[in-house]
Structure formats: structure tokens, C-alpha cells
PDB file of C-alpha atoms in Angstrom:
ATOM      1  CA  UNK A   1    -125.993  36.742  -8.921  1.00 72.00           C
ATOM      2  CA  UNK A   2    -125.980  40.235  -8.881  1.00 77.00           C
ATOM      3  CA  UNK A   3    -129.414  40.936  -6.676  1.00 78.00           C
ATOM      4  CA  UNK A   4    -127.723  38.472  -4.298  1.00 83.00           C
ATOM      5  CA  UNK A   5    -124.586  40.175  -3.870  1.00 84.00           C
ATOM      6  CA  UNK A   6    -126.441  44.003  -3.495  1.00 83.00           C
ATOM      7  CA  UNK A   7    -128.869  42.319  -0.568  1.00 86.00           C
ATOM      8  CA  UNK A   8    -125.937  40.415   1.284  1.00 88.00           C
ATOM      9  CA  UNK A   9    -123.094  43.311   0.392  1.00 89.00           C
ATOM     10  CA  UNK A  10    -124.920  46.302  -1.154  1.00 86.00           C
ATOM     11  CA  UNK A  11    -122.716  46.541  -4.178  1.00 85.00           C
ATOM     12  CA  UNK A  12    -122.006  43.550  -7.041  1.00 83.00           C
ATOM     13  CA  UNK A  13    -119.377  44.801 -10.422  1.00 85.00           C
ATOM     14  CA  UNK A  14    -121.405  47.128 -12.743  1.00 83.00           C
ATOM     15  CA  UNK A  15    -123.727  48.847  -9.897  1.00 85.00           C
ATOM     16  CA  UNK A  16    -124.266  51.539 -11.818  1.00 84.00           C
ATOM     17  CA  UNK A  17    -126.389  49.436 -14.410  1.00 83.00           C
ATOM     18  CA  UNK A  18    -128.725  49.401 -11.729  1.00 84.00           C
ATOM     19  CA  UNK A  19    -129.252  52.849 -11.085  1.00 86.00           C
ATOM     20  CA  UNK A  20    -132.378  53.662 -12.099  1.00 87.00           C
ATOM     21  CA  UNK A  21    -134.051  50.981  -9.560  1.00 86.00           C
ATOM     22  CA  UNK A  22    -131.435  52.350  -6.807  1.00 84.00           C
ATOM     23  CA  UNK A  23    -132.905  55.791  -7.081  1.00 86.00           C
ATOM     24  CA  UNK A  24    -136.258  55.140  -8.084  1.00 87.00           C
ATOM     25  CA  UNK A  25    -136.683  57.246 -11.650  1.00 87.00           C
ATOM     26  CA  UNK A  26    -138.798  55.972 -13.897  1.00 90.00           C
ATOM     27  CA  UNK A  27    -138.188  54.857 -17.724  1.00 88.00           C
ATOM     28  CA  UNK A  28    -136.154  57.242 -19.494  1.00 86.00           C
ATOM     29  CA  UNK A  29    -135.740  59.685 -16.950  1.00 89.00           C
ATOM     30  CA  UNK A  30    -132.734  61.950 -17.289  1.00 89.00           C
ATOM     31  CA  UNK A  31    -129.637  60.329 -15.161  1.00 87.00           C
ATOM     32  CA  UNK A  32    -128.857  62.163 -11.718  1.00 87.00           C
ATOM     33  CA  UNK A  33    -125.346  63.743 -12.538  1.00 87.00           C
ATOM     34  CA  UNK A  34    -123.162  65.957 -10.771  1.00 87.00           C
ATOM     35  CA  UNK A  35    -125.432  69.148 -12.343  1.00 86.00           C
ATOM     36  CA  UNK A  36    -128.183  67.997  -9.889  1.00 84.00           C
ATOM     37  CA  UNK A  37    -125.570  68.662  -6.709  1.00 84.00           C
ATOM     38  CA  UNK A  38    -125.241  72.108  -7.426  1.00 81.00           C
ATOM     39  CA  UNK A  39    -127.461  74.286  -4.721  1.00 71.00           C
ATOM     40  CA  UNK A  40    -130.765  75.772  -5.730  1.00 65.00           C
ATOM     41  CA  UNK A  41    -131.406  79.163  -5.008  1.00 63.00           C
ATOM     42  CA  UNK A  42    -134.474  80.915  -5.693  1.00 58.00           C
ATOM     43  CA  UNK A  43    -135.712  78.410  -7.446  1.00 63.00           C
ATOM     44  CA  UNK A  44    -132.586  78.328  -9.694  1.00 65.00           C
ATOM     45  CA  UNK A  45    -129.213  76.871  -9.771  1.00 64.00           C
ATOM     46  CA  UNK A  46    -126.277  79.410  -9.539  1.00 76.00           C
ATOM     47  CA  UNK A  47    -123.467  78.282 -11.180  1.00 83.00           C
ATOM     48  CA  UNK A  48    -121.545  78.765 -14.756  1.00 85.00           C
ATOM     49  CA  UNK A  49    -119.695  76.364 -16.998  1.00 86.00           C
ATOM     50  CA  UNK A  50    -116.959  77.051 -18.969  1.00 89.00           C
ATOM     51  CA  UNK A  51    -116.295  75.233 -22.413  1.00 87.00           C
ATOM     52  CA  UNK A  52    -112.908  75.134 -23.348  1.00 88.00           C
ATOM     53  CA  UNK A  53    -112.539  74.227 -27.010  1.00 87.00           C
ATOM     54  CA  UNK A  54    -115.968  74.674 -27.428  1.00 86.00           C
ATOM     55  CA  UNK A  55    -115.282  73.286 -31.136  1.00 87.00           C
ATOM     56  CA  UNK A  56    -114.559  69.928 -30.552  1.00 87.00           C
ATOM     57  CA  UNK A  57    -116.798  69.536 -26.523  1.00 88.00           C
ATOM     58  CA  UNK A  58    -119.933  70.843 -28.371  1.00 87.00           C
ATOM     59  CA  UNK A  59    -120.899  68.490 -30.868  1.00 87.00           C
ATOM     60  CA  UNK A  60    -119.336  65.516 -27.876  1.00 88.00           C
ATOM     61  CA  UNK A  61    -122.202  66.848 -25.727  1.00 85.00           C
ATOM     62  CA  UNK A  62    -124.594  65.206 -28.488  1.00 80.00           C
ATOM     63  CA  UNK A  63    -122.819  62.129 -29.621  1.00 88.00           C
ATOM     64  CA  UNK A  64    -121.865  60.839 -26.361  1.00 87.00           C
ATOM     65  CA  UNK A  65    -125.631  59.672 -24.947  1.00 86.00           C
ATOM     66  CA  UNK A  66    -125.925  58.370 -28.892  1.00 87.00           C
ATOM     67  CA  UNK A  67    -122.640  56.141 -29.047  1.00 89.00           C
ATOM     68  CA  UNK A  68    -123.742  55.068 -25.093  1.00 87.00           C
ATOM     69  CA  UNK A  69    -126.992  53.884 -26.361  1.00 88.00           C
ATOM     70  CA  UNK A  70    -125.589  52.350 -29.655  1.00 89.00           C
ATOM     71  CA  UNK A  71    -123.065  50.230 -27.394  1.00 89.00           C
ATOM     72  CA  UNK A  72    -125.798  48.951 -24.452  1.00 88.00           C
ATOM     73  CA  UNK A  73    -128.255  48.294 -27.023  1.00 90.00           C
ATOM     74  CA  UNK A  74    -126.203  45.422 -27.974  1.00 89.00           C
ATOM     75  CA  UNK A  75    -125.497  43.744 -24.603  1.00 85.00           C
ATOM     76  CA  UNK A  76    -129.092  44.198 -23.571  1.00 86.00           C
ATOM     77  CA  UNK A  77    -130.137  42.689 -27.076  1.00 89.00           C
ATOM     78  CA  UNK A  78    -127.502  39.632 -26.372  1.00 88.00           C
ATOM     79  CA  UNK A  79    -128.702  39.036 -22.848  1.00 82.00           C
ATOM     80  CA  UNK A  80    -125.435  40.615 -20.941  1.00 81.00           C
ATOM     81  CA  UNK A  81    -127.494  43.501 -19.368  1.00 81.00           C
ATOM     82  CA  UNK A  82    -131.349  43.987 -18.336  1.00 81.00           C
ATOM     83  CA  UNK A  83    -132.992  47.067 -20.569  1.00 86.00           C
ATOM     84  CA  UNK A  84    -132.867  49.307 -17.292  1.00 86.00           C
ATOM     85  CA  UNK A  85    -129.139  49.870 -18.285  1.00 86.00           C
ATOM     86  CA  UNK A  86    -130.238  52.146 -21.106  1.00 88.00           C
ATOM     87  CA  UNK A  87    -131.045  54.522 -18.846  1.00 88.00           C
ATOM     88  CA  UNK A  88    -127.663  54.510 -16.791  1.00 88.00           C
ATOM     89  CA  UNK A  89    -126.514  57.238 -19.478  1.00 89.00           C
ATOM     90  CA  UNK A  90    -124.989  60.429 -19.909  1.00 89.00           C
ATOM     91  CA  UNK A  91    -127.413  63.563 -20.597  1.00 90.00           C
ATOM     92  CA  UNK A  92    -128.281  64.178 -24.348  1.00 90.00           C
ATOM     93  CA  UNK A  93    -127.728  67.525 -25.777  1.00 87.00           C
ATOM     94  CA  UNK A  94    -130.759  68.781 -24.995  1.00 87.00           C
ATOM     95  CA  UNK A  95    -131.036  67.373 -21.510  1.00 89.00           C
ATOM     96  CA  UNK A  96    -127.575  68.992 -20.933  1.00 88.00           C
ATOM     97  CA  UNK A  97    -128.268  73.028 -21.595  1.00 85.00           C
ATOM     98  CA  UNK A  98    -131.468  72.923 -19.992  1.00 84.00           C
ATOM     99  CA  UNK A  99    -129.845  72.188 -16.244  1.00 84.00           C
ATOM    100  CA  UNK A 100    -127.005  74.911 -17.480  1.00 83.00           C
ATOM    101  CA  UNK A 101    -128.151  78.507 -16.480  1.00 81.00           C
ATOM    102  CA  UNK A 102    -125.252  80.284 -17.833  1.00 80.00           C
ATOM    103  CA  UNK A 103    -122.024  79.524 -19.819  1.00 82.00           C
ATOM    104  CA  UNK A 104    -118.944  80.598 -21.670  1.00 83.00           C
ATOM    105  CA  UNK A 105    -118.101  79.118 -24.616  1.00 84.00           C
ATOM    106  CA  UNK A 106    -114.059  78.945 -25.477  1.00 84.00           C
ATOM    107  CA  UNK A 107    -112.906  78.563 -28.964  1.00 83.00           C
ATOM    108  CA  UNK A 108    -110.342  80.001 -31.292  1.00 79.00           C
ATOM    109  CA  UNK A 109    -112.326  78.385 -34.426  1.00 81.00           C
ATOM    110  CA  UNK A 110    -115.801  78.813 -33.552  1.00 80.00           C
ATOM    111  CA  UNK A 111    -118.204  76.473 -35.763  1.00 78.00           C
ATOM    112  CA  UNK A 112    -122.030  75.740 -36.577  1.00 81.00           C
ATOM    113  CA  UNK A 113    -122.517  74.598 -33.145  1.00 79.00           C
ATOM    114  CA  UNK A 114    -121.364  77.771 -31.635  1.00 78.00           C
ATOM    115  CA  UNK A 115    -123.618  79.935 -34.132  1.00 77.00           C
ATOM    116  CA  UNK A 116    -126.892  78.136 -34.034  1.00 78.00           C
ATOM    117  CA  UNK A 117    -126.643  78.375 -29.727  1.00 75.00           C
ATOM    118  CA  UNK A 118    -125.914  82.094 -30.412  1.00 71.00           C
ATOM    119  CA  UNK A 119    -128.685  82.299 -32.890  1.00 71.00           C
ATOM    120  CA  UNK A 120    -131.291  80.847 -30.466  1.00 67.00           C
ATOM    121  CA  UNK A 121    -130.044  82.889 -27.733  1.00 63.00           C
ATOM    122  CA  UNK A 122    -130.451  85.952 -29.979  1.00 57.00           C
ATOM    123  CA  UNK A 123    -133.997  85.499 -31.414  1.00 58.00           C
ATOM    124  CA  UNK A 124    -134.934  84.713 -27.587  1.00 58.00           C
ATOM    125  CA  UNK A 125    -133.730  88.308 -26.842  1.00 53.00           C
ATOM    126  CA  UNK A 126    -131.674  86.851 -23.466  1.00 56.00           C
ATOM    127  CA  UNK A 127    -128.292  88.337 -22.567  1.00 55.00           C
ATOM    128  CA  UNK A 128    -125.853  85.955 -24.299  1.00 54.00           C
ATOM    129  CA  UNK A 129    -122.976  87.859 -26.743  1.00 62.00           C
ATOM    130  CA  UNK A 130    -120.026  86.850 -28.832  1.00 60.00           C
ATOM    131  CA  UNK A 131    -116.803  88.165 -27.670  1.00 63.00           C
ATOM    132  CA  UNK A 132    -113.150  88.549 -29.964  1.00 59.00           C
ATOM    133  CA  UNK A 133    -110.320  87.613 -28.439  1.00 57.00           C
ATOM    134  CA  UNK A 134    -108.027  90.145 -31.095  1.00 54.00           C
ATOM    135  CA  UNK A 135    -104.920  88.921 -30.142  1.00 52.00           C
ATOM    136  CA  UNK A 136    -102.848  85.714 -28.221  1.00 56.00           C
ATOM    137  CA  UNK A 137    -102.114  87.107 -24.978  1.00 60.00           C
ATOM    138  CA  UNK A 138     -98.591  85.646 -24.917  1.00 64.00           C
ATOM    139  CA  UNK A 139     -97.552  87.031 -28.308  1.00 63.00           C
ATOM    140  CA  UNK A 140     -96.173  83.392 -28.973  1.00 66.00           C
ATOM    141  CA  UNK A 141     -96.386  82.872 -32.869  1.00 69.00           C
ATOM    142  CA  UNK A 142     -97.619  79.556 -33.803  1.00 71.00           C
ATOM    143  CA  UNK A 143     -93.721  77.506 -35.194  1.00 74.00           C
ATOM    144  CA  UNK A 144     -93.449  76.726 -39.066  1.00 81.00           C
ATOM    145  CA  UNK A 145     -94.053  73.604 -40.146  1.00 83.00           C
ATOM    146  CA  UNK A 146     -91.991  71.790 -42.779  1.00 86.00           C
ATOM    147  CA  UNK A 147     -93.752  69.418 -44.490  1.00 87.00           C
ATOM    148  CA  UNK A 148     -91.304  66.443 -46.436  1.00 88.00           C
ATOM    149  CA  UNK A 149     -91.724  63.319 -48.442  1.00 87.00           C
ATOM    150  CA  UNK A 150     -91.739  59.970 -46.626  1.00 85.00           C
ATOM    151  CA  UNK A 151     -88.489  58.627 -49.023  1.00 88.00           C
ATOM    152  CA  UNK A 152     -85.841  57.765 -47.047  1.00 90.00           C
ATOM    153  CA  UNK A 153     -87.745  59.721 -43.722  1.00 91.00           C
ATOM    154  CA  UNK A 154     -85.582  57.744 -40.729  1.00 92.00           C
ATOM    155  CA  UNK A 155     -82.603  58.936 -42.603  1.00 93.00           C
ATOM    156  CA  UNK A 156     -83.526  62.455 -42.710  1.00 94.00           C
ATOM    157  CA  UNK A 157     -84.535  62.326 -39.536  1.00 93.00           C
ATOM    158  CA  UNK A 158     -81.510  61.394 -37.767  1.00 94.00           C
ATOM    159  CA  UNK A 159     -79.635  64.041 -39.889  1.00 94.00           C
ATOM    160  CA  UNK A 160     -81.681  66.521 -38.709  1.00 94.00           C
ATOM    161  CA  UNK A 161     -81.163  65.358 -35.111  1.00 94.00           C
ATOM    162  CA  UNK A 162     -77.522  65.502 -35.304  1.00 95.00           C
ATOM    163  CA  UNK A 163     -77.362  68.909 -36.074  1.00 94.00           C
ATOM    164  CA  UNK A 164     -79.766  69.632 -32.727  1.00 93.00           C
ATOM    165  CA  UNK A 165     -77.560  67.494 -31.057  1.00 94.00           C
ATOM    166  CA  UNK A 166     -74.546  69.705 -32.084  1.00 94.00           C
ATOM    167  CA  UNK A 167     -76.413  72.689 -30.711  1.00 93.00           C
ATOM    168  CA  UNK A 168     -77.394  70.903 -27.452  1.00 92.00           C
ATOM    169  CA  UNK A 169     -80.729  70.754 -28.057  1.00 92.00           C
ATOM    170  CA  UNK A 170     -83.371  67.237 -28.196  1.00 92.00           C
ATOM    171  CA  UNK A 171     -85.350  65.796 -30.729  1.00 93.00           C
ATOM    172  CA  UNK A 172     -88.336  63.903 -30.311  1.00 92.00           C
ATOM    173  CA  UNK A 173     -89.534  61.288 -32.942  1.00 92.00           C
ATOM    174  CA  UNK A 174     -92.467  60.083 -33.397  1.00 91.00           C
ATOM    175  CA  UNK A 175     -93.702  56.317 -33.860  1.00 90.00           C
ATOM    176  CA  UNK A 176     -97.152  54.698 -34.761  1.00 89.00           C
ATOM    177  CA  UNK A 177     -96.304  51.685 -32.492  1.00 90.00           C
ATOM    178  CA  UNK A 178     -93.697  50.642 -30.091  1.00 90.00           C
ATOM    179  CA  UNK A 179     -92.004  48.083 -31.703  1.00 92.00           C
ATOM    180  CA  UNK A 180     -91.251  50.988 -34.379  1.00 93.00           C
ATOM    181  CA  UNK A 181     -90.369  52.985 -31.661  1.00 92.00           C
ATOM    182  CA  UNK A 182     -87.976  50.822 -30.084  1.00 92.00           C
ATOM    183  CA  UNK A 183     -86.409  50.465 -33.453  1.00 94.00           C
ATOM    184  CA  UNK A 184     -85.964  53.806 -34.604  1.00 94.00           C
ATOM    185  CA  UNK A 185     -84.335  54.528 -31.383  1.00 94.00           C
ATOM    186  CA  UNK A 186     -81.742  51.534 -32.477  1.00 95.00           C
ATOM    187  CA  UNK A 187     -81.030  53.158 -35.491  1.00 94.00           C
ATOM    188  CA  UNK A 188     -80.526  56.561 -33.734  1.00 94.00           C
ATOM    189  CA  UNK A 189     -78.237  54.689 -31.564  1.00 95.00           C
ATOM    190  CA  UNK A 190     -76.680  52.689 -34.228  1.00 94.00           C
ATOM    191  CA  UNK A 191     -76.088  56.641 -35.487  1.00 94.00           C
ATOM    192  CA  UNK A 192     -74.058  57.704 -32.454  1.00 94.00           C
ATOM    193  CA  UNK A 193     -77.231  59.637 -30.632  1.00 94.00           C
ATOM    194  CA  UNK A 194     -78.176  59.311 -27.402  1.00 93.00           C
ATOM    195  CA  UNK A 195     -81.567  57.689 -28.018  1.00 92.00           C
ATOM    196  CA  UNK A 196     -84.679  56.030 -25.799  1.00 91.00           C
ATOM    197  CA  UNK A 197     -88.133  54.895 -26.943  1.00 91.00           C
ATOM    198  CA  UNK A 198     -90.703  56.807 -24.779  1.00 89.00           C
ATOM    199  CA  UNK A 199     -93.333  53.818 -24.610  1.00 86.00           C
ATOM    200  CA  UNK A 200     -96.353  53.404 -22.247  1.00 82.00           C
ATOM    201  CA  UNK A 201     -95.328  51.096 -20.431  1.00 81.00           C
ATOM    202  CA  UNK A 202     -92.346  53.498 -18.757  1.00 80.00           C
ATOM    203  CA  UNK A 203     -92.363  54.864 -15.505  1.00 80.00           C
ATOM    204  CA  UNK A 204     -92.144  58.682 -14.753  1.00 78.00           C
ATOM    205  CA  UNK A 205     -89.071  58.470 -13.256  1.00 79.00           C
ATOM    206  CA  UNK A 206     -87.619  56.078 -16.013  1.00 76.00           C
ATOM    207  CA  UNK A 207     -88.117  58.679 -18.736  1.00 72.00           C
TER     208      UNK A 207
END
């Protein structure tokens, strides 16, 4: 059904399982992503990439091809795609940093992943450094946190959101599911305080 609809329309749902026969690669061939559109100058691509958080988009880099694999493996295995899917995919780690010519790596918490790039940068004798950044350049201290027992938690909370109220200021409470959330915000009600459960299935405009 789907080679019928791509010769009489050019496109059928899930195109993109097709890829690899669209462009022509062969068998495990890296996936064309938006690296490959960057111009080549020179023989080499120009461009940097910034990691934010390197921390936590580091080791995603890796485990993102893995869990894509782990999850088409099963519909090819069960008949619900053809094994060409495998290679509609995103890049693996190593596939990744070697269309990357330069980048900066953003983290407050640095880990392993961080030190073994530096590490391999270092014994290769190329130009990559660490940088500190010594101090938050907004001067904004991190707030306390109060940590309290979970006895009687609803009650304490609305106490505590009275006296905000009293000051004019908001509290916001939250909810592992929306039915809880809709009843909390009874309760809060039931309390005397302006209340609303901030679900997603609201509007902008209606919260």
C-alpha cells in the first residue's frame, strides 16, 4: 500500500522509513541530517555547536541511536516495518563528533563525559581548553529549600498559602495527576483561597 501511494502521490504516512531507498545510501550508512546542510569550505564545514547542559545532552547523544534501534527492532521483527527502517536513525555518538568541527560545551556540573572528550582532545595536542565560569553572572543565590514530612502535607500546605495570600503573593502546588490536582484546588477553595488546577488540557488564555 505504501509503494502505491509514493508512485501515484509521492508520499504515503511514515515516509521517512523509506529513506534510505529515497536517497540511495547503502546499508548502514550514516542518516543525512541537518549537519550535512551546513556549507563546505575548503574542504571543511565552518560552523560551531553549542551544548547547553552538556551534563545531561552528552550521554543523550549516545543513547538516542541505541533506544531508536531497540524500539524498530521490534516492529521490523513483528512484520510492521521492512529492515531498511533501521537505518532511518539518528547519528550515534561517534557518527555525531566526527561531522562537528568545533564546539562549546556548557555545564555547571561537568561529568565523565565532559573529561574523557577533554582528555582525547588533550593527548591529540588540538586546541580544545576547559574554561571556569567563577561566578553566576546575575548574583542570584540559588532559594532555600525546606524539606517536610508528608503527614498531614495538604494541610500544611494551605496554611502556608494563606499567609502568602495575606502578603499578596501566589502559591503554586504541585500534583502528580489531574484528578489530584483538581482536588487539591477544592480543598484550597473549600479553605477560602482563590484556587485553579493548572491542567494540560487549559488554554493560554484560560490560565
Amino acid at each position: 500500500r505504501d509503494i502505491d501511494l509514493i508512485r501515484r502521490t509521492g508520499k504515503c504516512p511514515g515516509i521517512e522509513n523509506y529513506s534510505r531507498h529515497l536517497v540511495g545510501s547503502a546499508p548502514g550508512e550514516p542518516p543525512i541530517t541537518l549537519l550535512d546542510y551546513f556549507p563546505v569550505r575548503h574542504n571543511t564545514s565552518r560552523f560551531i555547536v553549542i551544548l547547553d547542559e552538556s551534563h545531561l545532552t552528552l550521554p543523550q547523544l549516545g543513547s538516542c541511536s541505541a533506544a531508536d534501534r531497540s524500539r524498530k527492532a521490534e516492529l521490523v521483527k513483528n512484520g510492521y516495518r521492512l529492515p531498511s527502517a533501521l537505518d532511518n536513525r539518528p547519528l550515534t555518538y561517534q557518527e555525531f563528533w566526527e561531522r562537528i568541527p568545533a564546539a562549546v560545551l556548557v555545564s555547571a556540573t561537568p561529568g565523565k563525559h565532559e573529561a574523557q572528550l577533554l582528555q582525547r582532545c588533550l593527548s591529540s595536542r588540538c586546541q580544545d581548553i576547559a574554561a571556569d565560569l567563577v561566578i553566576r553572572p546575575t548574583n542570584i543565590p540559588d532559594p532555600n529549600v525546606l524539606l517536610r514530612g508528608t503527614e498531614n502535607q495538604l494541610h500544611d500546605a494551605i496554611k502556608e498559602a494563606k499567609r502568602r495570600a495575606q502578603r499578596d503573593e501566589c502559591t503554586i502546588i504541585v500534583a502528580l495527576s489531574v484528578a489530584e490536582a483538581k482536588a487539591v484546588a477544592e480543598k484550597c477553595a473549600e479553605a477560602g483561597l482563590k484556587s485553579a488546577a493548572l491542567t494540560g488540557g487549559l488554554k493560554p488564555s484560560e490560565r
